Amino acid sequence: MFSEQLIRKLKNAKIVAVLTGAGISAESGVPTFRGEEGLWKKFRPEELANFDAFMRNPTLVWEWYNYRKKIISEVEPNPAHYALVKLETLFENFYLITQNVDNLHRRVGNKTIYELHGNIMRNRCVDCNKNIEKVNFTNEDDLPRCDCGGLIRPDVVWFGEALPQQVLMNSFIAASKSEVFFSIGTSAVIQPAASLPLEAKQSGAYVVEINTEPTVISNLVDESILGKAGEILPQLVNKITIGLS
Ligand code: APR
């Protein structure tokens, strides 16, 4: 399954970066976006995942985020998440760049995490930008509001919005410094995240894709491993830790 070149490079690497997408949480039961049962097959992003839609109908958008938060609160990280915690201990510098807002990488204990699209467990005020830990939305009569009176929104990046600049910059620096770069469980169609594997490749990294199916970057990467992340990543960790201990 793994080329000797990959194993050799990992055994000598000091800097490794990983980009994850919804596919890494699929085996935990979190729906992906563009898969068969994907969220965008059932829901319209233009009605739910953009700022104007939120200001037009905050109740609808909060109902939808509550629905997603309920799913996420009822699932557990899977072996792929745990394998990334183990991988983080094997390299001097390990960067976990995620498009996921599901908080599972944090829950499982990874340390260096760049959340490109925010985190569904965080909230902030649309007026004063204050971060608000806990919000409780039950119905349209008590929409979450900040002390300043502003509406509170989930701290996630919606379509048409800029990504958190410092996180984005750190992610591109990590990709450009990496010796081995993994792209795991992402369709690699949403920018700017989808440019990170390319950035790594152009900076000389050995780029590996792990996905259940080919993607638009499969011809660009050095190694494309087809299969479930929850099955492949634990095997990879075993393979590179043999002889290390
Ligand atoms: N293991 C590995 N890959 C998997 C698995 C699995 N068990 N299950 C699904 N996949 C792959 C799919 O083949 C697909 O290529 O994961 C990918 C999920 O792709 P998307 O649903 O497009 O999700 P993602 O790439 O994370 O979307 C990027 O788009 O909608 C926005 O903000 C949202 O962060 C999201 C961004």
PDB file of C-alpha atoms and ligand atoms in Angstrom:
ATOM      1  CA  MET A   1       0.000   0.000   0.000  1.00  0.00           C
ATOM      2  CA  PHE A   2       2.766   2.475   0.836  1.00  0.00           C
ATOM      3  CA  SER A   3       5.757   3.023  -1.440  1.00  0.00           C
ATOM      4  CA  GLU A   4       9.203   2.467   0.027  1.00  0.00           C
ATOM      5  CA  GLN A   5       9.983   6.040  -0.966  1.00  0.00           C
ATOM      6  CA  LEU A   6       7.182   7.355   1.265  1.00  0.00           C
ATOM      7  CA  ILE A   7       8.274   5.265   4.244  1.00  0.00           C
ATOM      8  CA  ARG A   8      11.894   6.319   3.762  1.00  0.00           C
ATOM      9  CA  LYS A   9      10.964   9.976   3.473  1.00  0.00           C
ATOM     10  CA  LEU A  10       8.797   9.799   6.602  1.00  0.00           C
ATOM     11  CA  LYS A  11      11.537   8.067   8.571  1.00  0.00           C
ATOM     12  CA  ASN A  12      13.908  10.931   7.708  1.00  0.00           C
ATOM     13  CA  ALA A  13      11.452  13.817   7.804  1.00  0.00           C
ATOM     14  CA  LYS A  14      11.518  16.575  10.410  1.00  0.00           C
ATOM     15  CA  ILE A  15       8.670  18.685   9.018  1.00  0.00           C
ATOM     16  CA  VAL A  16       5.339  17.104   8.071  1.00  0.00           C
ATOM     17  CA  ALA A  17       2.058  18.881   7.254  1.00  0.00           C
ATOM     18  CA  VAL A  18      -1.412  17.434   6.828  1.00  0.00           C
ATOM     19  CA  LEU A  19      -4.521  18.958   5.205  1.00  0.00           C
ATOM     20  CA  THR A  20      -7.801  17.321   6.180  1.00  0.00           C
ATOM     21  CA  GLY A  21     -11.334  17.599   4.855  1.00  0.00           C
ATOM     22  CA  ALA A  22     -14.760  16.205   5.684  1.00  0.00           C
ATOM     23  CA  GLY A  23     -13.755  12.716   4.548  1.00  0.00           C
ATOM     24  CA  ILE A  24     -11.604  12.189   7.657  1.00  0.00           C
ATOM     25  CA  SER A  25     -14.709  12.527   9.837  1.00  0.00           C
ATOM     26  CA  ALA A  26     -16.967  10.446   7.580  1.00  0.00           C
ATOM     27  CA  GLU A  27     -16.200   7.210   9.451  1.00  0.00           C
ATOM     28  CA  SER A  28     -17.268   8.974  12.674  1.00  0.00           C
ATOM     29  CA  GLY A  29     -20.684   9.612  11.105  1.00  0.00           C
ATOM     30  CA  VAL A  30     -20.243  13.305  10.257  1.00  0.00           C
ATOM     31  CA  PRO A  31     -21.719  13.889   6.782  1.00  0.00           C
ATOM     32  CA  THR A  32     -19.356  15.171   4.084  1.00  0.00           C
ATOM     33  CA  PHE A  33     -20.427  18.021   1.797  1.00  0.00           C
ATOM     34  CA  ARG A  34     -20.273  16.640  -1.736  1.00  0.00           C
ATOM     35  CA  GLY A  35     -20.530  12.883  -1.151  1.00  0.00           C
ATOM     36  CA  GLU A  36     -23.649  10.698  -1.843  1.00  0.00           C
ATOM     37  CA  GLU A  37     -25.280  11.686   1.463  1.00  0.00           C
ATOM     38  CA  GLY A  38     -23.411  14.986   1.452  1.00  0.00           C
ATOM     39  CA  LEU A  39     -24.882  18.102   3.090  1.00  0.00           C
ATOM     40  CA  TRP A  40     -24.909  20.076  -0.167  1.00  0.00           C
ATOM     41  CA  LYS A  41     -27.032  17.331  -1.745  1.00  0.00           C
ATOM     42  CA  LYS A  42     -29.746  18.001   0.836  1.00  0.00           C
ATOM     43  CA  PHE A  43     -29.301  21.673   1.766  1.00  0.00           C
ATOM     44  CA  ARG A  44     -28.659  24.833  -0.222  1.00  0.00           C
ATOM     45  CA  PRO A  45     -25.401  26.524   0.837  1.00  0.00           C
ATOM     46  CA  GLU A  46     -26.683  29.860  -0.515  1.00  0.00           C
ATOM     47  CA  GLU A  47     -29.535  29.695   2.044  1.00  0.00           C
ATOM     48  CA  LEU A  48     -27.475  28.490   4.984  1.00  0.00           C
ATOM     49  CA  ALA A  49     -23.748  29.151   4.695  1.00  0.00           C
ATOM     50  CA  ASN A  50     -23.388  32.812   3.826  1.00  0.00           C
ATOM     51  CA  PHE A  51     -23.654  36.083   5.731  1.00  0.00           C
ATOM     52  CA  ASP A  52     -26.581  37.616   3.813  1.00  0.00           C
ATOM     53  CA  ALA A  53     -28.646  34.448   4.308  1.00  0.00           C
ATOM     54  CA  PHE A  54     -27.885  34.622   8.042  1.00  0.00           C
ATOM     55  CA  MET A  55     -28.960  38.261   8.322  1.00  0.00           C
ATOM     56  CA  ARG A  56     -32.089  37.503   6.258  1.00  0.00           C
ATOM     57  CA  ASN A  57     -33.102  34.492   8.325  1.00  0.00           C
ATOM     58  CA  PRO A  58     -30.888  33.878  11.404  1.00  0.00           C
ATOM     59  CA  THR A  59     -33.402  31.389  12.810  1.00  0.00           C
ATOM     60  CA  LEU A  60     -33.104  29.081   9.785  1.00  0.00           C
ATOM     61  CA  VAL A  61     -29.323  29.265   9.887  1.00  0.00           C
ATOM     62  CA  TRP A  62     -29.181  28.623  13.649  1.00  0.00           C
ATOM     63  CA  GLU A  63     -31.557  25.658  13.281  1.00  0.00           C
ATOM     64  CA  TRP A  64     -29.196  24.219  10.708  1.00  0.00           C
ATOM     65  CA  TYR A  65     -26.062  24.734  12.823  1.00  0.00           C
ATOM     66  CA  ASN A  66     -27.870  23.260  15.802  1.00  0.00           C
ATOM     67  CA  TYR A  67     -28.678  20.224  13.658  1.00  0.00           C
ATOM     68  CA  ARG A  68     -24.973  19.860  12.705  1.00  0.00           C
ATOM     69  CA  LYS A  69     -23.784  20.501  16.289  1.00  0.00           C
ATOM     70  CA  LYS A  70     -26.133  17.765  17.515  1.00  0.00           C
ATOM     71  CA  ILE A  71     -24.666  15.257  15.012  1.00  0.00           C
ATOM     72  CA  ILE A  72     -21.116  16.258  15.975  1.00  0.00           C
ATOM     73  CA  SER A  73     -21.793  16.075  19.718  1.00  0.00           C
ATOM     74  CA  GLU A  74     -23.089  12.508  19.313  1.00  0.00           C
ATOM     75  CA  VAL A  75     -20.075  11.110  17.404  1.00  0.00           C
ATOM     76  CA  GLU A  76     -16.598  10.005  18.438  1.00  0.00           C
ATOM     77  CA  PRO A  77     -13.269  10.612  16.729  1.00  0.00           C
ATOM     78  CA  ASN A  78     -12.261   7.615  14.579  1.00  0.00           C
ATOM     79  CA  PRO A  79      -8.927   5.761  14.116  1.00  0.00           C
ATOM     80  CA  ALA A  80      -7.841   8.330  11.499  1.00  0.00           C
ATOM     81  CA  HIS A  81      -8.097  11.150  14.063  1.00  0.00           C
ATOM     82  CA  TYR A  82      -6.148   9.114  16.621  1.00  0.00           C
ATOM     83  CA  ALA A  83      -3.466   8.217  14.054  1.00  0.00           C
ATOM     84  CA  LEU A  84      -2.851  11.940  13.445  1.00  0.00           C
ATOM     85  CA  VAL A  85      -2.265  12.447  17.166  1.00  0.00           C
ATOM     86  CA  LYS A  86       0.346   9.678  17.030  1.00  0.00           C
ATOM     87  CA  LEU A  87       1.920  11.120  13.871  1.00  0.00           C
ATOM     88  CA  GLU A  88       2.253  14.497  15.631  1.00  0.00           C
ATOM     89  CA  THR A  89       4.546  12.858  18.196  1.00  0.00           C
ATOM     90  CA  LEU A  90       6.864  11.405  15.550  1.00  0.00           C
ATOM     91  CA  PHE A  91       8.121  14.619  13.931  1.00  0.00           C
ATOM     92  CA  GLU A  92       9.942  17.716  15.205  1.00  0.00           C
ATOM     93  CA  ASN A  93       7.403  19.904  13.368  1.00  0.00           C
ATOM     94  CA  PHE A  94       3.924  18.665  12.573  1.00  0.00           C
ATOM     95  CA  TYR A  95       1.173  20.930  11.266  1.00  0.00           C
ATOM     96  CA  LEU A  96      -2.483  19.870  11.059  1.00  0.00           C
ATOM     97  CA  ILE A  97      -4.383  22.133   8.677  1.00  0.00           C
ATOM     98  CA  THR A  98      -8.116  21.412   8.606  1.00  0.00           C
ATOM     99  CA  GLN A  99     -11.108  22.599   6.612  1.00  0.00           C
ATOM    100  CA  ASN A 100     -13.361  20.855   9.134  1.00  0.00           C
ATOM    101  CA  VAL A 101     -15.310  22.863  11.710  1.00  0.00           C
ATOM    102  CA  ASP A 102     -16.289  19.720  13.676  1.00  0.00           C
ATOM    103  CA  ASN A 103     -13.721  20.163  16.479  1.00  0.00           C
ATOM    104  CA  LEU A 104     -12.771  16.447  16.295  1.00  0.00           C
ATOM    105  CA  HIS A 105      -9.043  17.058  15.842  1.00  0.00           C
ATOM    106  CA  ARG A 106      -9.100  19.230  18.968  1.00  0.00           C
ATOM    107  CA  ARG A 107     -11.222  16.740  20.904  1.00  0.00           C
ATOM    108  CA  VAL A 108      -8.791  13.917  20.143  1.00  0.00           C
ATOM    109  CA  GLY A 109      -5.821  15.992  21.319  1.00  0.00           C
ATOM    110  CA  ASN A 110      -3.829  17.289  18.350  1.00  0.00           C
ATOM    111  CA  LYS A 111      -1.839  20.364  19.342  1.00  0.00           C
ATOM    112  CA  THR A 112      -0.830  22.379  16.291  1.00  0.00           C
ATOM    113  CA  ILE A 113      -4.149  22.806  14.462  1.00  0.00           C
ATOM    114  CA  TYR A 114      -4.890  25.472  11.855  1.00  0.00           C
ATOM    115  CA  GLU A 115      -8.683  25.712  11.514  1.00  0.00           C
ATOM    116  CA  LEU A 116      -9.052  27.344   8.103  1.00  0.00           C
ATOM    117  CA  HIS A 117     -12.868  27.437   8.204  1.00  0.00           C
ATOM    118  CA  GLY A 118     -13.344  28.116  11.916  1.00  0.00           C
ATOM    119  CA  ASN A 119     -14.947  25.897  14.535  1.00  0.00           C
ATOM    120  CA  ILE A 120     -18.678  25.146  14.986  1.00  0.00           C
ATOM    121  CA  MET A 121     -18.248  25.064  18.792  1.00  0.00           C
ATOM    122  CA  ARG A 122     -17.199  28.732  18.855  1.00  0.00           C
ATOM    123  CA  ASN A 123     -19.397  31.788  18.341  1.00  0.00           C
ATOM    124  CA  ARG A 124     -18.929  35.513  17.843  1.00  0.00           C
ATOM    125  CA  CYS A 125     -20.926  38.720  17.642  1.00  0.00           C
ATOM    126  CA  VAL A 126     -21.590  40.048  14.135  1.00  0.00           C
ATOM    127  CA  ASP A 127     -21.339  43.660  15.438  1.00  0.00           C
ATOM    128  CA  CYS A 128     -18.508  43.805  18.018  1.00  0.00           C
ATOM    129  CA  ASN A 129     -16.816  40.525  16.972  1.00  0.00           C
ATOM    130  CA  LYS A 130     -16.616  39.411  20.609  1.00  0.00           C
ATOM    131  CA  ASN A 131     -16.037  35.655  21.022  1.00  0.00           C
ATOM    132  CA  ILE A 132     -18.845  34.005  22.926  1.00  0.00           C
ATOM    133  CA  GLU A 133     -18.306  30.557  24.435  1.00  0.00           C
ATOM    134  CA  LYS A 134     -21.711  29.075  24.915  1.00  0.00           C
ATOM    135  CA  VAL A 135     -24.922  30.009  23.094  1.00  0.00           C
ATOM    136  CA  ASN A 136     -28.265  28.398  23.527  1.00  0.00           C
ATOM    137  CA  PHE A 137     -30.606  28.704  20.570  1.00  0.00           C
ATOM    138  CA  THR A 138     -34.024  27.051  20.969  1.00  0.00           C
ATOM    139  CA  ASN A 139     -36.389  29.135  18.868  1.00  0.00           C
ATOM    140  CA  GLU A 140     -36.761  32.343  16.906  1.00  0.00           C
ATOM    141  CA  ASP A 141     -37.927  34.277  19.952  1.00  0.00           C
ATOM    142  CA  ASP A 142     -34.570  33.956  21.668  1.00  0.00           C
ATOM    143  CA  LEU A 143     -31.989  34.339  18.974  1.00  0.00           C
ATOM    144  CA  PRO A 144     -28.566  34.476  20.627  1.00  0.00           C
ATOM    145  CA  ARG A 145     -27.531  38.112  21.180  1.00  0.00           C
ATOM    146  CA  CYS A 146     -24.379  39.738  22.481  1.00  0.00           C
ATOM    147  CA  ASP A 147     -24.322  42.232  25.390  1.00  0.00           C
ATOM    148  CA  CYS A 148     -23.886  44.892  22.717  1.00  0.00           C
ATOM    149  CA  GLY A 149     -27.192  43.778  21.216  1.00  0.00           C
ATOM    150  CA  GLY A 150     -25.575  42.305  18.107  1.00  0.00           C
ATOM    151  CA  LEU A 151     -26.644  38.934  16.697  1.00  0.00           C
ATOM    152  CA  ILE A 152     -24.328  36.038  17.577  1.00  0.00           C
ATOM    153  CA  ARG A 153     -23.227  33.757  14.767  1.00  0.00           C
ATOM    154  CA  PRO A 154     -21.278  30.468  14.620  1.00  0.00           C
ATOM    155  CA  ASP A 155     -17.527  31.211  14.282  1.00  0.00           C
ATOM    156  CA  VAL A 156     -17.226  29.438  10.942  1.00  0.00           C
ATOM    157  CA  VAL A 157     -16.188  30.796   7.523  1.00  0.00           C
ATOM    158  CA  TRP A 158     -19.120  31.111   5.151  1.00  0.00           C
ATOM    159  CA  PHE A 159     -19.020  31.184   1.367  1.00  0.00           C
ATOM    160  CA  GLY A 160     -17.819  34.574   0.136  1.00  0.00           C
ATOM    161  CA  GLU A 161     -16.041  35.334   3.443  1.00  0.00           C
ATOM    162  CA  ALA A 162     -12.331  35.728   4.023  1.00  0.00           C
ATOM    163  CA  LEU A 163     -10.495  33.042   5.951  1.00  0.00           C
ATOM    164  CA  PRO A 164      -8.731  34.010   9.220  1.00  0.00           C
ATOM    165  CA  GLN A 165      -5.601  35.634   7.767  1.00  0.00           C
ATOM    166  CA  GLN A 166      -3.042  34.508  10.357  1.00  0.00           C
ATOM    167  CA  VAL A 167      -4.280  30.901  10.161  1.00  0.00           C
ATOM    168  CA  LEU A 168      -4.164  31.005   6.360  1.00  0.00           C
ATOM    169  CA  MET A 169      -0.645  32.431   6.320  1.00  0.00           C
ATOM    170  CA  ASN A 170       0.594  29.850   8.840  1.00  0.00           C
ATOM    171  CA  SER A 171      -0.950  27.104   6.701  1.00  0.00           C
ATOM    172  CA  PHE A 172       0.846  28.215   3.533  1.00  0.00           C
ATOM    173  CA  ILE A 173       4.133  28.570   5.449  1.00  0.00           C
ATOM    174  CA  ALA A 174       3.676  25.053   6.874  1.00  0.00           C
ATOM    175  CA  ALA A 175       2.940  23.657   3.393  1.00  0.00           C
ATOM    176  CA  SER A 176       5.996  25.387   1.896  1.00  0.00           C
ATOM    177  CA  LYS A 177       8.293  24.135   4.696  1.00  0.00           C
ATOM    178  CA  SER A 178       6.975  20.567   4.744  1.00  0.00           C
ATOM    179  CA  GLU A 179       9.105  17.651   3.514  1.00  0.00           C
ATOM    180  CA  VAL A 180       6.048  15.374   3.347  1.00  0.00           C
ATOM    181  CA  PHE A 181       2.529  16.777   2.856  1.00  0.00           C
ATOM    182  CA  PHE A 182      -0.677  14.740   3.195  1.00  0.00           C
ATOM    183  CA  SER A 183      -4.053  15.675   1.670  1.00  0.00           C
ATOM    184  CA  ILE A 184      -6.626  13.518   3.457  1.00  0.00           C
ATOM    185  CA  GLY A 185     -10.379  13.216   2.864  1.00  0.00           C
ATOM    186  CA  THR A 186     -10.842  16.375   0.825  1.00  0.00           C
ATOM    187  CA  SER A 187     -12.247  16.803  -2.692  1.00  0.00           C
ATOM    188  CA  ALA A 188      -9.690  19.637  -3.034  1.00  0.00           C
ATOM    189  CA  VAL A 189     -12.130  21.910  -4.892  1.00  0.00           C
ATOM    190  CA  ILE A 190     -12.564  24.733  -2.385  1.00  0.00           C
ATOM    191  CA  GLN A 191     -10.001  27.550  -2.461  1.00  0.00           C
ATOM    192  CA  PRO A 192      -7.715  28.660  -0.955  1.00  0.00           C
ATOM    193  CA  ALA A 193      -7.335  25.349   0.947  1.00  0.00           C
ATOM    194  CA  ALA A 194      -7.167  23.411  -2.322  1.00  0.00           C
ATOM    195  CA  SER A 195      -3.970  25.284  -3.261  1.00  0.00           C
ATOM    196  CA  LEU A 196      -2.039  23.997  -0.247  1.00  0.00           C
ATOM    197  CA  PRO A 197      -1.020  20.632  -1.804  1.00  0.00           C
ATOM    198  CA  LEU A 198       0.214  22.545  -4.849  1.00  0.00           C
ATOM    199  CA  GLU A 199       2.154  24.977  -2.647  1.00  0.00           C
ATOM    200  CA  ALA A 200       3.797  22.029  -0.903  1.00  0.00           C
ATOM    201  CA  LYS A 201       4.597  20.287  -4.197  1.00  0.00           C
ATOM    202  CA  GLN A 202       6.159  23.430  -5.699  1.00  0.00           C
ATOM    203  CA  SER A 203       8.233  23.845  -2.525  1.00  0.00           C
ATOM    204  CA  GLY A 204       9.689  20.358  -2.955  1.00  0.00           C
ATOM    205  CA  ALA A 205       7.530  18.326  -0.575  1.00  0.00           C
ATOM    206  CA  TYR A 206       6.556  14.717  -1.290  1.00  0.00           C
ATOM    207  CA  VAL A 207       2.762  15.022  -1.579  1.00  0.00           C
ATOM    208  CA  VAL A 208       0.476  12.129  -0.650  1.00  0.00           C
ATOM    209  CA  GLU A 209      -3.289  11.979  -1.114  1.00  0.00           C
ATOM    210  CA  ILE A 210      -5.524   9.638   0.892  1.00  0.00           C
ATOM    211  CA  ASN A 211      -9.106   9.445  -0.346  1.00  0.00           C
ATOM    212  CA  THR A 212     -11.763   6.846  -1.088  1.00  0.00           C
ATOM    213  CA  GLU A 213     -11.813   8.097  -4.673  1.00  0.00           C
ATOM    214  CA  PRO A 214      -9.606  10.079  -7.085  1.00  0.00           C
ATOM    215  CA  THR A 215      -9.846  13.870  -6.907  1.00  0.00           C
ATOM    216  CA  VAL A 216      -8.856  16.820  -9.061  1.00  0.00           C
ATOM    217  CA  ILE A 217      -5.342  16.742  -7.558  1.00  0.00           C
ATOM    218  CA  SER A 218      -4.711  13.005  -7.926  1.00  0.00           C
ATOM    219  CA  ASN A 219      -2.539  13.603 -11.004  1.00  0.00           C
ATOM    220  CA  LEU A 220      -0.553  16.265  -9.214  1.00  0.00           C
ATOM    221  CA  VAL A 221       0.452  14.343  -6.099  1.00  0.00           C
ATOM    222  CA  ASP A 222       3.462  11.998  -5.784  1.00  0.00           C
ATOM    223  CA  GLU A 223       1.402   9.209  -4.259  1.00  0.00           C
ATOM    224  CA  SER A 224      -2.386   8.721  -4.282  1.00  0.00           C
ATOM    225  CA  ILE A 225      -3.604   6.064  -1.836  1.00  0.00           C
ATOM    226  CA  LEU A 226      -7.204   5.027  -2.388  1.00  0.00           C
ATOM    227  CA  GLY A 227      -9.155   3.872   0.647  1.00  0.00           C
ATOM    228  CA  LYS A 228     -10.650   4.938   3.956  1.00  0.00           C
ATOM    229  CA  ALA A 229      -8.501   7.220   6.101  1.00  0.00           C
ATOM    230  CA  GLY A 230      -9.562   5.312   9.240  1.00  0.00           C
ATOM    231  CA  GLU A 231      -8.063   2.124   7.786  1.00  0.00           C
ATOM    232  CA  ILE A 232      -5.009   3.568   6.021  1.00  0.00           C
ATOM    233  CA  LEU A 233      -3.610   6.011   8.600  1.00  0.00           C
ATOM    234  CA  PRO A 234      -3.275   3.510  11.498  1.00  0.00           C
ATOM    235  CA  GLN A 235      -1.434   1.160   9.116  1.00  0.00           C
ATOM    236  CA  LEU A 236       0.890   3.979   8.045  1.00  0.00           C
ATOM    237  CA  VAL A 237       1.674   4.827  11.673  1.00  0.00           C
ATOM    238  CA  ASN A 238       2.466   1.163  12.350  1.00  0.00           C
ATOM    239  CA  LYS A 239       4.663   0.999   9.284  1.00  0.00           C
ATOM    240  CA  ILE A 240       6.789   3.986  10.222  1.00  0.00           C
ATOM    241  CA  THR A 241       6.974   3.258  13.930  1.00  0.00           C
ATOM    242  CA  ILE A 242       8.308  -0.274  13.350  1.00  0.00           C
ATOM    243  CA  GLY A 243      11.985  -0.127  14.271  1.00  0.00           C
ATOM    244  CA  LEU A 244      11.626   3.427  15.698  1.00  0.00           C
ATOM    245  CA  SER A 245      10.974   2.356  19.306  1.00  0.00           C
TER     246      SER A 245
HETATM  247  N1  APR B   1     -11.599   8.389   3.984  1.00  0.00           N
HETATM  248  C1  APR B   1     -10.965   9.218   3.092  1.00  0.00           C
HETATM  249  N2  APR B   1     -11.641  10.049   2.230  1.00  0.00           N
HETATM  250  C2  APR B   1     -12.984  10.027   2.274  1.00  0.00           C
HETATM  251  C3  APR B   1     -13.716   9.179   3.167  1.00  0.00           C
HETATM  252  C4  APR B   1     -12.953   8.336   4.049  1.00  0.00           C
HETATM  253  N3  APR B   1     -13.540   7.508   4.912  1.00  0.00           N
HETATM  254  N4  APR B   1     -15.053   9.387   2.968  1.00  0.00           N
HETATM  255  C5  APR B   1     -15.151  10.345   1.998  1.00  0.00           C
HETATM  256  N5  APR B   1     -13.922  10.721   1.567  1.00  0.00           N
HETATM  257  C6  APR B   1     -13.585  11.752   0.588  1.00  0.00           C
HETATM  258  C7  APR B   1     -14.558  11.918  -0.580  1.00  0.00           C
HETATM  259  O1  APR B   1     -14.230  11.044  -1.655  1.00  0.00           O
HETATM  260  C8  APR B   1     -14.340  13.383  -0.964  1.00  0.00           C
HETATM  261  O2  APR B   1     -13.296  13.520  -1.921  1.00  0.00           O
HETATM  262  O3  APR B   1     -13.625  12.986   1.282  1.00  0.00           O
HETATM  263  C9  APR B   1     -13.893  14.041   0.363  1.00  0.00           C
HETATM  264  C10 APR B   1     -14.921  14.974   0.997  1.00  0.00           C
HETATM  265  O4  APR B   1     -15.077  16.048   0.099  1.00  0.00           O
HETATM  266  P1  APR B   1     -16.137  17.222   0.395  1.00  0.00           P
HETATM  267  O5  APR B   1     -17.413  16.635   0.820  1.00  0.00           O
HETATM  268  O6  APR B   1     -16.102  18.109  -0.797  1.00  0.00           O
HETATM  269  O7  APR B   1     -15.530  17.964   1.686  1.00  0.00           O
HETATM  270  P2  APR B   1     -14.270  18.972   1.771  1.00  0.00           P
HETATM  271  O8  APR B   1     -13.252  18.706   0.724  1.00  0.00           O
HETATM  272  O9  APR B   1     -13.829  18.958   3.171  1.00  0.00           O
HETATM  273  O10 APR B   1     -15.007  20.379   1.459  1.00  0.00           O
HETATM  274  C11 APR B   1     -14.230  21.553   1.545  1.00  0.00           C
HETATM  275  O11 APR B   1     -16.199  22.895   1.241  1.00  0.00           O
HETATM  276  O12 APR B   1     -18.423  23.086   1.674  1.00  0.00           O
HETATM  277  C12 APR B   1     -17.184  23.605   1.988  1.00  0.00           C
HETATM  278  O13 APR B   1     -16.497  24.665   3.990  1.00  0.00           O
HETATM  279  C13 APR B   1     -16.861  23.423   3.467  1.00  0.00           C
HETATM  280  O14 APR B   1     -14.769  22.760   4.492  1.00  0.00           O
HETATM  281  C14 APR B   1     -15.672  22.470   3.455  1.00  0.00           C
HETATM  282  C15 APR B   1     -15.071  22.683   2.085  1.00  0.00           C
END
